[in-house]
mmCIF file of C-alpha atoms in Angstrom:
data_model
loop_
_atom_site.group_PDB
_atom_site.id
_atom_site.type_symbol
_atom_site.label_atom_id
_atom_site.label_comp_id
_atom_site.label_asym_id
_atom_site.label_seq_id
_atom_site.Cartn_x
_atom_site.Cartn_y
_atom_site.Cartn_z
ATOM 1 C CA MET A 179 -48.570 -12.471 31.749
ATOM 2 C CA ALA A 180 -51.941 -12.162 30.125
ATOM 3 C CA ASP A 181 -50.578 -8.944 28.329
ATOM 4 C CA SER A 182 -47.604 -10.773 26.855
ATOM 5 C CA ARG A 183 -49.762 -13.952 25.774
ATOM 6 C CA GLY A 184 -52.683 -11.488 24.373
ATOM 7 C CA SER A 185 -50.461 -9.426 22.308
ATOM 8 C CA GLN A 186 -48.716 -12.789 20.607
ATOM 9 C CA ALA A 187 -52.103 -14.051 19.973
ATOM 10 C CA ALA A 188 -53.145 -10.807 18.216
ATOM 11 C CA ARG A 189 -49.891 -10.942 16.157
ATOM 12 C CA ALA A 190 -50.704 -14.925 15.156
ATOM 13 C CA ASP A 191 -53.881 -13.823 13.907
ATOM 14 C CA ALA A 192 -52.615 -10.945 11.887
ATOM 15 C CA PRO A 193 -52.630 -11.443 7.829
ATOM 16 C CA ALA A 194 -49.262 -12.422 6.332
ATOM 17 C CA GLY A 195 -47.007 -9.538 5.429
ATOM 18 C CA ALA A 196 -48.642 -7.080 8.058
ATOM 19 C CA SER A 197 -46.266 -4.544 9.841
ATOM 20 C CA TRP A 198 -46.544 -3.844 13.455
ATOM 21 C CA ALA A 199 -45.766 -0.745 15.179
ATOM 22 C CA VAL A 200 -43.886 -1.157 18.577
ATOM 23 C CA THR A 201 -46.561 -1.095 21.422
ATOM 24 C CA ARG A 202 -44.155 -1.749 24.445
ATOM 25 C CA GLN A 203 -44.629 1.369 26.511
ATOM 26 C CA LEU A 204 -42.049 0.986 29.378
ATOM 27 C CA SER A 205 -38.676 -0.711 29.962
ATOM 28 C CA VAL A 206 -37.721 -1.157 33.536
ATOM 29 C CA ILE A 207 -33.964 -1.591 33.904
ATOM 30 C CA VAL A 208 -32.604 -3.391 37.397
ATOM 31 C CA PRO A 209 -29.059 -3.817 38.009
ATOM 32 C CA THR A 210 -28.056 -6.554 39.885
ATOM 33 C CA PHE A 211 -25.252 -8.082 42.032
ATOM 34 C CA LYS A 212 -25.628 -10.871 44.146
ATOM 35 C CA GLU A 213 -29.725 -10.292 44.435
ATOM 36 C CA ARG A 214 -30.976 -13.895 43.328
ATOM 37 C CA ASP A 215 -33.455 -13.762 46.476
ATOM 38 C CA ASN A 216 -35.144 -10.541 45.161
ATOM 39 C CA VAL A 217 -35.366 -11.023 41.444
ATOM 40 C CA VAL A 218 -38.796 -13.063 41.679
ATOM 41 C CA THR A 219 -40.374 -10.832 44.314
ATOM 42 C CA LEU A 220 -39.644 -7.755 42.281
ATOM 43 C CA TYR A 221 -40.785 -9.334 39.071
ATOM 44 C CA HIS A 222 -44.281 -10.087 40.908
ATOM 45 C CA ARG A 223 -44.406 -6.633 41.996
ATOM 46 C CA LEU A 224 -43.927 -5.241 38.595
ATOM 47 C CA GLU A 225 -46.385 -7.418 37.176
ATOM 48 C CA ALA A 226 -49.017 -6.466 39.683
ATOM 49 C CA THR A 227 -48.271 -2.473 39.541
ATOM 50 C CA LEU A 228 -48.112 -2.378 35.796
ATOM 51 C CA ALA A 229 -51.257 -4.350 35.109
ATOM 52 C CA GLY A 230 -52.645 -2.918 31.795
ATOM 53 C CA VAL A 231 -49.076 -1.467 30.672
ATOM 54 C CA ASP A 232 -47.252 -3.069 27.872
ATOM 55 C CA TRP A 233 -43.931 -3.512 29.943
ATOM 56 C CA GLU A 234 -40.591 -5.246 30.029
ATOM 57 C CA VAL A 235 -37.906 -5.780 32.547
ATOM 58 C CA ILE A 236 -34.180 -5.786 31.761
ATOM 59 C CA PHE A 237 -32.114 -7.100 34.594
ATOM 60 C CA VAL A 238 -28.515 -6.256 34.115
ATOM 61 C CA ASP A 239 -26.350 -8.671 36.002
ATOM 62 C CA ASP A 240 -22.662 -8.162 36.834
ATOM 63 C CA ASN A 241 -22.015 -12.227 36.796
ATOM 64 C CA SER A 242 -23.342 -12.592 40.156
ATOM 65 C CA PRO A 243 -21.620 -15.596 42.047
ATOM 66 C CA ASP A 244 -24.936 -16.571 43.545
ATOM 67 C CA GLY A 245 -26.466 -16.985 39.965
ATOM 68 C CA THR A 246 -28.762 -14.156 40.122
ATOM 69 C CA TRP A 247 -28.535 -14.224 36.250
ATOM 70 C CA GLN A 248 -29.860 -17.654 36.215
ATOM 71 C CA ALA A 249 -32.880 -16.801 38.378
ATOM 72 C CA VAL A 250 -33.542 -13.937 35.608
ATOM 73 C CA ARG A 251 -33.080 -16.573 32.881
ATOM 74 C CA ASP A 252 -35.632 -19.012 34.469
ATOM 75 C CA LEU A 253 -38.195 -16.146 34.647
ATOM 76 C CA ALA A 254 -37.503 -15.077 31.127
ATOM 77 C CA ALA A 255 -38.317 -18.884 30.001
ATOM 78 C CA ARG A 256 -41.703 -18.334 31.235
ATOM 79 C CA ASP A 257 -42.452 -14.710 30.305
ATOM 80 C CA THR A 258 -41.052 -12.872 27.393
ATOM 81 C CA ARG A 259 -40.984 -9.576 29.118
ATOM 82 C CA VAL A 260 -38.173 -10.501 31.220
ATOM 83 C CA ARG A 261 -34.727 -10.101 29.867
ATOM 84 C CA CYS A 262 -31.312 -10.889 30.925
ATOM 85 C CA ILE A 263 -28.028 -9.090 30.326
ATOM 86 C CA ARG A 264 -25.251 -10.854 31.826
ATOM 87 C CA ARG A 265 -21.899 -8.983 31.905
ATOM 88 C CA ILE A 266 -18.645 -10.446 32.077
ATOM 89 C CA GLY A 267 -15.231 -8.954 33.042
ATOM 90 C CA ARG A 268 -16.822 -5.401 33.735
ATOM 91 C CA ARG A 269 -18.545 -4.118 36.783
ATOM 92 C CA GLY A 270 -20.199 -0.818 37.950
ATOM 93 C CA LEU A 271 -23.754 0.403 38.518
ATOM 94 C CA SER A 272 -23.761 3.503 36.100
ATOM 95 C CA GLY A 273 -22.326 1.050 33.147
ATOM 96 C CA ALA A 274 -25.262 -1.462 33.824
ATOM 97 C CA CYS A 275 -27.722 1.115 33.612
ATOM 98 C CA ILE A 276 -26.324 2.554 30.500
ATOM 99 C CA GLU A 277 -26.232 -0.902 28.664
ATOM 100 C CA GLY A 278 -29.878 -1.601 29.856
ATOM 101 C CA ILE A 279 -31.348 1.729 28.554
ATOM 102 C CA LEU A 280 -29.578 1.263 25.464
ATOM 103 C CA ALA A 281 -30.796 -2.287 25.003
ATOM 104 C CA ALA A 282 -34.484 -1.246 25.781
ATOM 105 C CA SER A 283 -37.240 -1.645 23.347
ATOM 106 C CA ALA A 284 -39.871 0.938 24.845
ATOM 107 C CA PRO A 285 -39.889 4.651 24.341
ATOM 108 C CA PHE A 286 -39.615 5.119 28.274
ATOM 109 C CA THR A 287 -37.097 3.627 30.479
ATOM 110 C CA ALA A 288 -37.389 3.327 34.226
ATOM 111 C CA VAL A 289 -34.089 2.436 36.344
ATOM 112 C CA MET A 290 -34.688 1.128 40.067
ATOM 113 C CA ASP A 291 -32.775 -1.212 42.261
ATOM 114 C CA ALA A 292 -33.553 -5.052 43.022
ATOM 115 C CA ASP A 293 -33.225 -4.669 46.460
ATOM 116 C CA LEU A 294 -36.895 -3.715 46.961
ATOM 117 C CA GLN A 295 -36.116 -0.233 48.521
ATOM 118 C CA HIS A 296 -37.713 1.755 45.551
ATOM 119 C CA ASP A 297 -41.370 2.044 45.566
ATOM 120 C CA GLU A 298 -42.432 0.329 42.314
ATOM 121 C CA THR A 299 -46.156 1.613 42.684
ATOM 122 C CA GLN A 300 -44.819 5.092 41.545
ATOM 123 C CA LEU A 301 -44.029 3.758 38.127
ATOM 124 C CA PRO A 302 -47.457 4.441 36.479
ATOM 125 C CA ARG A 303 -47.585 7.855 37.702
ATOM 126 C CA MET A 304 -43.945 8.625 36.498
ATOM 127 C CA LEU A 305 -44.953 6.886 33.210
ATOM 128 C CA ALA A 306 -48.026 9.207 32.719
ATOM 129 C CA LEU A 307 -45.884 12.134 33.399
ATOM 130 C CA LEU A 308 -43.606 11.330 30.581
ATOM 131 C CA GLN A 309 -46.286 10.187 28.030
ATOM 132 C CA SER A 310 -48.302 13.453 28.556
ATOM 133 C CA GLY A 311 -45.017 15.338 27.692
ATOM 134 C CA GLU A 312 -45.082 17.227 30.954
ATOM 135 C CA ALA A 313 -41.634 15.930 31.732
ATOM 136 C CA GLU A 314 -38.604 14.232 29.991
ATOM 137 C CA LEU A 315 -37.158 12.808 33.243
ATOM 138 C CA VAL A 316 -39.022 11.888 36.439
ATOM 139 C CA VAL A 317 -37.069 11.443 39.509
ATOM 140 C CA GLY A 318 -38.262 9.547 42.575
ATOM 141 C CA SER A 319 -37.130 11.686 45.357
ATOM 142 C CA ARG A 320 -36.697 11.055 49.117
ATOM 143 C CA TYR A 321 -36.175 14.762 50.011
ATOM 144 C CA ILE A 322 -39.443 16.539 49.135
ATOM 145 C CA GLU A 323 -42.819 16.469 50.966
ATOM 146 C CA GLY A 324 -44.253 13.029 51.029
ATOM 147 C CA GLY A 325 -40.752 11.494 50.470
ATOM 148 C CA SER A 326 -38.693 9.744 53.202
ATOM 149 C CA ALA A 327 -35.135 8.420 53.611
ATOM 150 C CA ASP A 328 -35.912 7.205 57.249
ATOM 151 C CA ALA A 329 -34.574 3.475 56.167
ATOM 152 C CA PHE A 330 -31.264 4.976 56.178
ATOM 153 C CA ASP A 331 -28.989 4.831 59.092
ATOM 154 C CA ARG A 332 -27.608 8.156 60.602
ATOM 155 C CA SER A 333 -24.090 7.863 58.839
ATOM 156 C CA ARG A 334 -25.559 6.896 55.386
ATOM 157 C CA LEU A 335 -28.043 9.791 55.570
ATOM 158 C CA GLY A 336 -25.400 12.153 56.354
ATOM 159 C CA ILE A 337 -23.343 11.147 53.475
ATOM 160 C CA SER A 338 -26.368 11.289 51.180
ATOM 161 C CA VAL A 339 -27.379 14.843 52.147
ATOM 162 C CA ALA A 340 -23.902 16.324 51.933
ATOM 163 C CA ALA A 341 -23.242 14.724 48.645
ATOM 164 C CA THR A 342 -26.374 16.194 47.390
ATOM 165 C CA MET A 343 -25.435 19.569 48.554
ATOM 166 C CA VAL A 344 -22.083 19.340 47.148
ATOM 167 C CA ALA A 345 -23.726 18.273 43.865
ATOM 168 C CA ARG A 346 -26.185 21.169 43.853
ATOM 169 C CA ARG A 347 -23.812 23.806 44.786
ATOM 170 C CA LEU A 348 -20.969 22.846 42.621
ATOM 171 C CA LEU A 349 -22.674 21.569 39.551
ATOM 172 C CA GLY A 350 -25.631 23.714 39.579
ATOM 173 C CA VAL A 351 -28.110 20.735 39.885
ATOM 174 C CA LYS A 352 -31.649 22.082 40.694
ATOM 175 C CA ILE A 353 -33.437 18.804 41.587
ATOM 176 C CA ALA A 354 -33.885 17.911 45.271
ATOM 177 C CA ASP A 355 -32.525 14.380 45.347
ATOM 178 C CA PRO A 356 -29.931 14.048 42.353
ATOM 179 C CA MET A 357 -28.461 11.171 44.324
ATOM 180 C CA SER A 358 -31.542 8.822 43.745
ATOM 181 C CA GLY A 359 -31.344 5.581 41.966
ATOM 182 C CA PHE A 360 -35.000 5.494 41.157
ATOM 183 C CA PHE A 361 -35.979 7.396 37.919
ATOM 184 C CA MET A 362 -37.637 7.534 34.734
ATOM 185 C CA ILE A 363 -36.320 9.037 31.406
ATOM 186 C CA ARG A 364 -37.498 9.347 27.694
ATOM 187 C CA ARG A 365 -35.223 6.766 26.040
ATOM 188 C CA ASP A 366 -34.368 9.061 23.006
ATOM 189 C CA ARG A 367 -33.195 11.874 25.227
ATOM 190 C CA PHE A 368 -30.997 9.460 27.188
ATOM 191 C CA GLU A 369 -29.432 8.478 24.014
ATOM 192 C CA GLU A 370 -28.628 12.171 23.087
ATOM 193 C CA LEU A 371 -26.693 12.350 26.532
ATOM 194 C CA ALA A 372 -25.293 8.491 26.440
ATOM 195 C CA PRO A 373 -21.731 9.353 24.762
ATOM 196 C CA SER A 374 -20.821 11.869 27.499
ATOM 197 C CA LEU A 375 -21.885 9.700 30.511
ATOM 198 C CA SER A 376 -19.277 7.674 32.605
ATOM 199 C CA VAL A 377 -19.649 3.909 32.666
ATOM 200 C CA GLN A 378 -18.005 4.247 36.228
ATOM 201 C CA GLY A 379 -19.338 5.021 39.439
ATOM 202 C CA PHE A 380 -22.895 4.735 40.975
ATOM 203 C CA LYS A 381 -24.503 7.897 40.373
ATOM 204 C CA ILE A 382 -25.961 7.727 36.982
ATOM 205 C CA LEU A 383 -28.976 10.203 37.613
ATOM 206 C CA LEU A 384 -26.341 12.968 38.864
ATOM 207 C CA ASP A 385 -24.260 12.387 35.679
ATOM 208 C CA ILE A 386 -27.219 12.439 33.502
ATOM 209 C CA VAL A 387 -28.639 15.775 35.168
ATOM 210 C CA ALA A 388 -25.367 17.333 35.236
ATOM 211 C CA THR A 389 -24.551 16.430 31.462
ATOM 212 C CA ALA A 390 -27.941 17.815 30.457
ATOM 213 C CA ARG A 391 -27.022 21.158 31.944
ATOM 214 C CA GLY A 392 -30.691 21.987 32.567
ATOM 215 C CA THR A 393 -32.156 21.031 29.097
ATOM 216 C CA LEU A 394 -34.248 18.050 30.690
ATOM 217 C CA ARG A 395 -37.867 18.963 31.657
ATOM 218 C CA THR A 396 -37.672 17.392 34.964
ATOM 219 C CA ILE A 397 -40.382 16.556 37.531
ATOM 220 C CA GLU A 398 -39.782 14.957 41.012
ATOM 221 C CA VAL A 399 -42.268 12.734 42.548
ATOM 222 C CA PRO A 400 -42.083 11.661 46.309
ATOM 223 C CA PHE A 401 -41.538 8.221 47.439
ATOM 224 C CA VAL A 402 -40.425 6.233 50.744
ATOM 225 C CA PHE A 403 -37.150 4.709 50.747
ATOM 226 C CA GLY A 404 -37.760 1.122 52.132
ATOM 227 C CA SER A 405 -35.454 -1.369 53.899
ATOM 228 C CA ARG A 406 -33.232 -3.910 52.140
ATOM 229 C CA GLN A 407 -34.474 -7.107 52.154
ATOM 230 C CA HIS A 408 -31.879 -9.506 50.608
ATOM 231 C CA GLY A 409 -28.749 -9.216 48.601
ATOM 232 C CA GLU A 410 -25.513 -6.883 48.804
ATOM 233 C CA SER A 411 -25.164 -3.089 48.495
ATOM 234 C CA LYS A 412 -23.811 -1.933 45.268
ATOM 235 C CA LEU A 413 -21.883 0.715 47.129
ATOM 236 C CA ASP A 414 -18.471 0.127 48.436
ATOM 237 C CA SER A 415 -15.953 2.104 50.434
ATOM 238 C CA MET A 416 -14.493 3.835 47.483
ATOM 239 C CA VAL A 417 -17.793 5.263 46.379
ATOM 240 C CA ALA A 418 -16.947 8.782 47.676
ATOM 241 C CA LEU A 419 -13.994 8.723 45.439
ATOM 242 C CA ASP A 420 -16.198 7.889 42.373
ATOM 243 C CA PHE A 421 -18.551 10.769 43.551
ATOM 244 C CA PHE A 422 -15.776 13.364 43.638
ATOM 245 C CA GLY A 423 -14.309 12.250 40.509
ATOM 246 C CA LEU A 424 -17.538 12.561 38.672
ATOM 247 C CA VAL A 425 -18.151 16.049 40.053
ATOM 248 C CA LEU A 426 -14.640 17.293 39.097
ATOM 249 C CA ALA A 427 -15.186 15.700 35.386
ATOM 250 C CA LYS A 428 -18.448 17.483 35.258
ATOM 251 C CA LEU A 429 -16.717 20.680 36.503
ATOM 252 C CA THR A 430 -14.145 20.498 33.583
ATOM 253 C CA ARG A 431 -17.086 19.766 31.187
ATOM 254 C CA ASP A 432 -16.005 16.265 30.627
ATOM 255 C CA LEU A 433 -12.493 17.460 29.118
ATOM 256 C CA VAL A 434 -10.788 14.586 31.478
ATOM 257 C CA SER A 435 -12.623 11.440 32.266
ATOM 258 C CA LEU A 436 -13.545 10.153 35.836
ATOM 259 C CA ARG A 437 -11.135 7.337 35.357
ATOM 260 C CA PHE A 438 -8.210 9.631 34.163
ATOM 261 C CA LEU A 439 -8.715 11.747 37.311
ATOM 262 C CA MET A 440 -8.622 8.523 39.545
ATOM 263 C CA PHE A 441 -5.349 7.763 37.705
ATOM 264 C CA ALA A 442 -3.946 11.173 38.178
ATOM 265 C CA LEU A 443 -4.647 11.071 41.938
ATOM 266 C CA VAL A 444 -3.063 7.753 42.395
ATOM 267 C CA GLY A 445 -0.012 9.202 40.690
ATOM 268 C CA ALA A 446 -0.006 11.990 43.131
ATOM 269 C CA ILE A 447 0.108 9.645 46.139
ATOM 270 C CA GLY A 448 2.738 7.693 44.098
ATOM 271 C CA LEU A 449 4.732 10.919 44.183
ATOM 272 C CA ALA A 450 4.636 11.096 47.997
ATOM 273 C CA VAL A 451 5.440 7.462 48.118
ATOM 274 C CA HIS A 452 8.663 7.926 46.130
ATOM 275 C CA LEU A 453 9.765 10.895 48.084
ATOM 276 C CA VAL A 454 9.419 9.220 51.395
ATOM 277 C CA THR A 455 11.063 6.022 50.221
ATOM 278 C CA LEU A 456 13.955 8.052 48.667
ATOM 279 C CA ASP A 457 14.463 9.922 51.854
ATOM 280 C CA LEU A 458 14.494 6.509 53.832
ATOM 281 C CA ALA A 459 16.823 4.682 51.408
ATOM 282 C CA MET A 460 19.275 7.618 51.654
ATOM 283 C CA LEU A 461 19.480 7.091 55.032
ATOM 284 C CA VAL A 462 20.050 3.353 55.119
ATOM 285 C CA LEU A 463 22.420 3.741 51.823
ATOM 286 C CA ASP A 464 24.674 6.498 53.268
ATOM 287 C CA GLY A 465 23.791 8.955 50.705
ATOM 288 C CA SER A 466 24.069 6.895 47.477
ATOM 289 C CA PHE A 467 21.462 8.785 45.606
ATOM 290 C CA ALA A 468 21.435 6.507 42.210
ATOM 291 C CA GLU A 469 20.694 3.448 44.286
ATOM 292 C CA ALA A 470 18.154 5.170 46.383
ATOM 293 C CA GLN A 471 16.305 6.729 43.512
ATOM 294 C CA THR A 472 16.119 3.567 41.770
ATOM 295 C CA ILE A 473 14.525 1.621 44.630
ATOM 296 C CA ALA A 474 12.063 4.468 45.407
ATOM 297 C CA ALA A 475 11.079 4.489 41.860
ATOM 298 C CA PHE A 476 10.413 0.639 42.007
ATOM 299 C CA VAL A 477 8.379 1.258 45.228
ATOM 300 C CA ALA A 478 6.369 4.001 43.920
ATOM 301 C CA MET A 479 5.472 2.284 40.538
ATOM 302 C CA THR A 480 4.471 -0.861 42.827
ATOM 303 C CA SER A 481 2.100 1.132 44.914
ATOM 304 C CA ASN A 482 0.833 2.958 41.941
ATOM 305 C CA PHE A 483 -0.045 -0.387 40.318
ATOM 306 C CA LEU A 484 -1.669 -1.892 43.562
ATOM 307 C CA LEU A 485 -3.780 1.445 43.879
ATOM 308 C CA ASN A 486 -4.719 1.598 40.379
ATOM 309 C CA ASN A 487 -5.835 -1.997 40.390
ATOM 310 C CA VAL A 488 -7.845 -1.507 43.754
ATOM 311 C CA LEU A 489 -9.191 2.068 42.815
ATOM 312 C CA THR A 490 -8.985 3.152 39.111
ATOM 313 C CA TYR A 491 -9.640 0.002 37.521
ATOM 314 C CA ARG A 492 -11.490 -2.182 40.158
ATOM 315 C CA ASP A 493 -14.358 -2.828 37.562
ATOM 316 C CA GLN A 494 -11.448 -4.596 35.770
ATOM 317 C CA ARG A 495 -9.251 -5.621 38.641
ATOM 318 C CA LEU A 496 -6.566 -8.123 37.944
ATOM 319 C CA LYS A 497 -6.296 -11.258 40.241
ATOM 320 C CA GLY A 498 -4.236 -14.170 40.694
ATOM 321 C CA LEU A 499 -1.117 -14.656 38.178
ATOM 322 C CA ALA A 500 -2.609 -11.810 36.014
ATOM 323 C CA ILE A 501 -1.338 -9.534 38.873
ATOM 324 C CA ALA A 502 2.290 -10.405 38.326
ATOM 325 C CA ARG A 503 1.967 -10.114 34.505
ATOM 326 C CA GLY A 504 0.349 -6.655 34.838
ATOM 327 C CA LEU A 505 2.835 -5.448 37.368
ATOM 328 C CA VAL A 506 5.716 -6.318 34.940
ATOM 329 C CA VAL A 507 4.002 -4.421 31.845
ATOM 330 C CA PHE A 508 3.079 -1.756 34.323
ATOM 331 C CA TYR A 509 6.830 -1.130 34.952
ATOM 332 C CA ILE A 510 7.589 -1.168 31.638
ATOM 333 C CA VAL A 511 4.986 1.314 30.616
ATOM 334 C CA CYS A 512 6.011 3.645 33.525
ATOM 335 C CA SER A 513 9.680 3.475 32.220
ATOM 336 C CA VAL A 514 8.765 4.497 28.867
ATOM 337 C CA GLY A 515 6.520 7.279 30.227
ATOM 338 C CA LEU A 516 9.413 8.460 32.477
ATOM 339 C CA LEU A 517 11.528 8.991 29.102
ATOM 340 C CA ALA A 518 8.724 10.873 27.644
ATOM 341 C CA ASN A 519 8.213 13.086 30.792
ATOM 342 C CA VAL A 520 12.164 14.031 30.702
ATOM 343 C CA GLY A 521 12.172 14.510 26.732
ATOM 344 C CA VAL A 522 9.093 16.723 26.735
ATOM 345 C CA ALA A 523 10.552 18.631 29.911
ATOM 346 C CA PHE A 524 13.987 19.201 28.549
ATOM 347 C CA SER A 525 12.527 20.219 25.001
ATOM 348 C CA ILE A 526 10.106 22.922 26.698
ATOM 349 C CA TYR A 527 12.986 23.998 28.815
ATOM 350 C CA ASN A 528 15.430 24.635 26.145
ATOM 351 C CA GLN A 529 12.816 26.849 24.521
ATOM 352 C CA ARG A 530 11.915 28.600 27.529
ATOM 353 C CA PRO A 531 13.824 28.168 30.649
ATOM 354 C CA ILE A 532 10.968 28.285 32.970
ATOM 355 C CA TRP A 533 11.555 25.155 35.426
ATOM 356 C CA TRP A 534 7.947 24.619 36.603
ATOM 357 C CA LEU A 535 6.541 25.033 33.058
ATOM 358 C CA ALA A 536 8.840 22.331 31.824
ATOM 359 C CA GLY A 537 8.352 20.186 34.813
ATOM 360 C CA ALA A 538 4.583 20.501 34.645
ATOM 361 C CA ALA A 539 4.570 19.792 30.844
ATOM 362 C CA GLY A 540 6.782 16.667 31.371
ATOM 363 C CA ALA A 541 4.648 15.438 34.259
ATOM 364 C CA LEU A 542 1.343 15.766 32.251
ATOM 365 C CA MET A 543 3.031 13.938 29.323
ATOM 366 C CA GLY A 544 4.166 11.268 31.489
ATOM 367 C CA ALA A 545 0.592 10.719 33.085
ATOM 368 C CA VAL A 546 -1.100 10.789 29.727
ATOM 369 C CA TRP A 547 1.348 8.199 28.349
ATOM 370 C CA ASN A 548 0.903 5.684 31.444
ATOM 371 C CA TYR A 549 -2.694 6.230 31.604
ATOM 372 C CA ALA A 550 -3.090 5.443 27.857
ATOM 373 C CA LEU A 551 -0.794 2.569 27.794
ATOM 374 C CA SER A 552 -1.792 1.166 31.267
ATOM 375 C CA SER A 553 -5.718 1.100 29.670
ATOM 376 C CA LEU A 554 -4.524 -0.643 26.750
ATOM 377 C CA LEU A 555 -1.749 -3.097 27.916
ATOM 378 C CA VAL A 556 -2.274 -3.537 31.760
ATOM 379 C CA TRP A 557 -6.105 -3.235 32.472
ATOM 380 C CA ARG A 558 -7.329 -3.874 28.735
ATOM 381 C CA ARG A 559 -11.006 -5.090 28.599
ATOM 382 C CA ARG A 560 -11.297 -8.898 28.492
#
């Protein structure tokens, strides 16, 4: 608190017209969801460990129903180093981190969770490594000497270790803990990478390292991963899909987005649903293909809509009456997509009668159409 008041007093005594360089050294970005009970504790811990550093903390809250954002605002009213970004209509850890870092005022930015599992006492050491120029990215690592992930239960530890192995082997990531959520980076280097980062998912550090492709000078420092005190984990049962989607996106050098890959996966599931339904309907309707095909198409489109709402667009999930409206629009979009699919397939087949090539081209055209129009009309950002 003394830093902030002292800085303000110095500026008040300055002569009129004096210009001031930005003196803030560190911005700490903290994504939150349902973590009202942790906010004040984390603030006091930062205040104690960052004594002598000109710092700020930016809490990026996904409109927590427990009023986490209000707790942050109450703190901000007492200390100008505390800021709040309240996000409405969008969710996701990676997106929250990206927004927070881009809103930062300091040249160095740290990312850490609000659940008190990250060791804030490592922040001064991490900052010194960046300020000295030894590193452009400093990672808090659980998997190097001196670090520990003993707070994980056995299943979560196994998942974390397996994901780390996949990331290192498939993406060529060199660091020991690319799944860490505790790191510090030069803001200018982050801004260079930001346009290529995904706002979906939970593994923002993995995305940063994979996107940088070895161009970031990186140092890892050990820390002991603590036990959760209050609040709700930001990971849900779909985190594995997010992870593998991110890996595939990076393997294709971001030619396709993580969200499109999820949409395509749902489409593949929809094809299986269509064929199974068609087979059953043919049995029930005594071989009436036209009717059976129509029923199968609507069942497949409905399952695709519901799965996309839960998986692909869960950060923009439709609820209540919006689901019914969205389903109708999705039917229309997919119907037009089917026409595009057939049109492209016939056009290519007439030029080169290779059935699998024409079919694949038509399917790709239909998928791109459905994805683009669904994003624009069904799950548009509100």
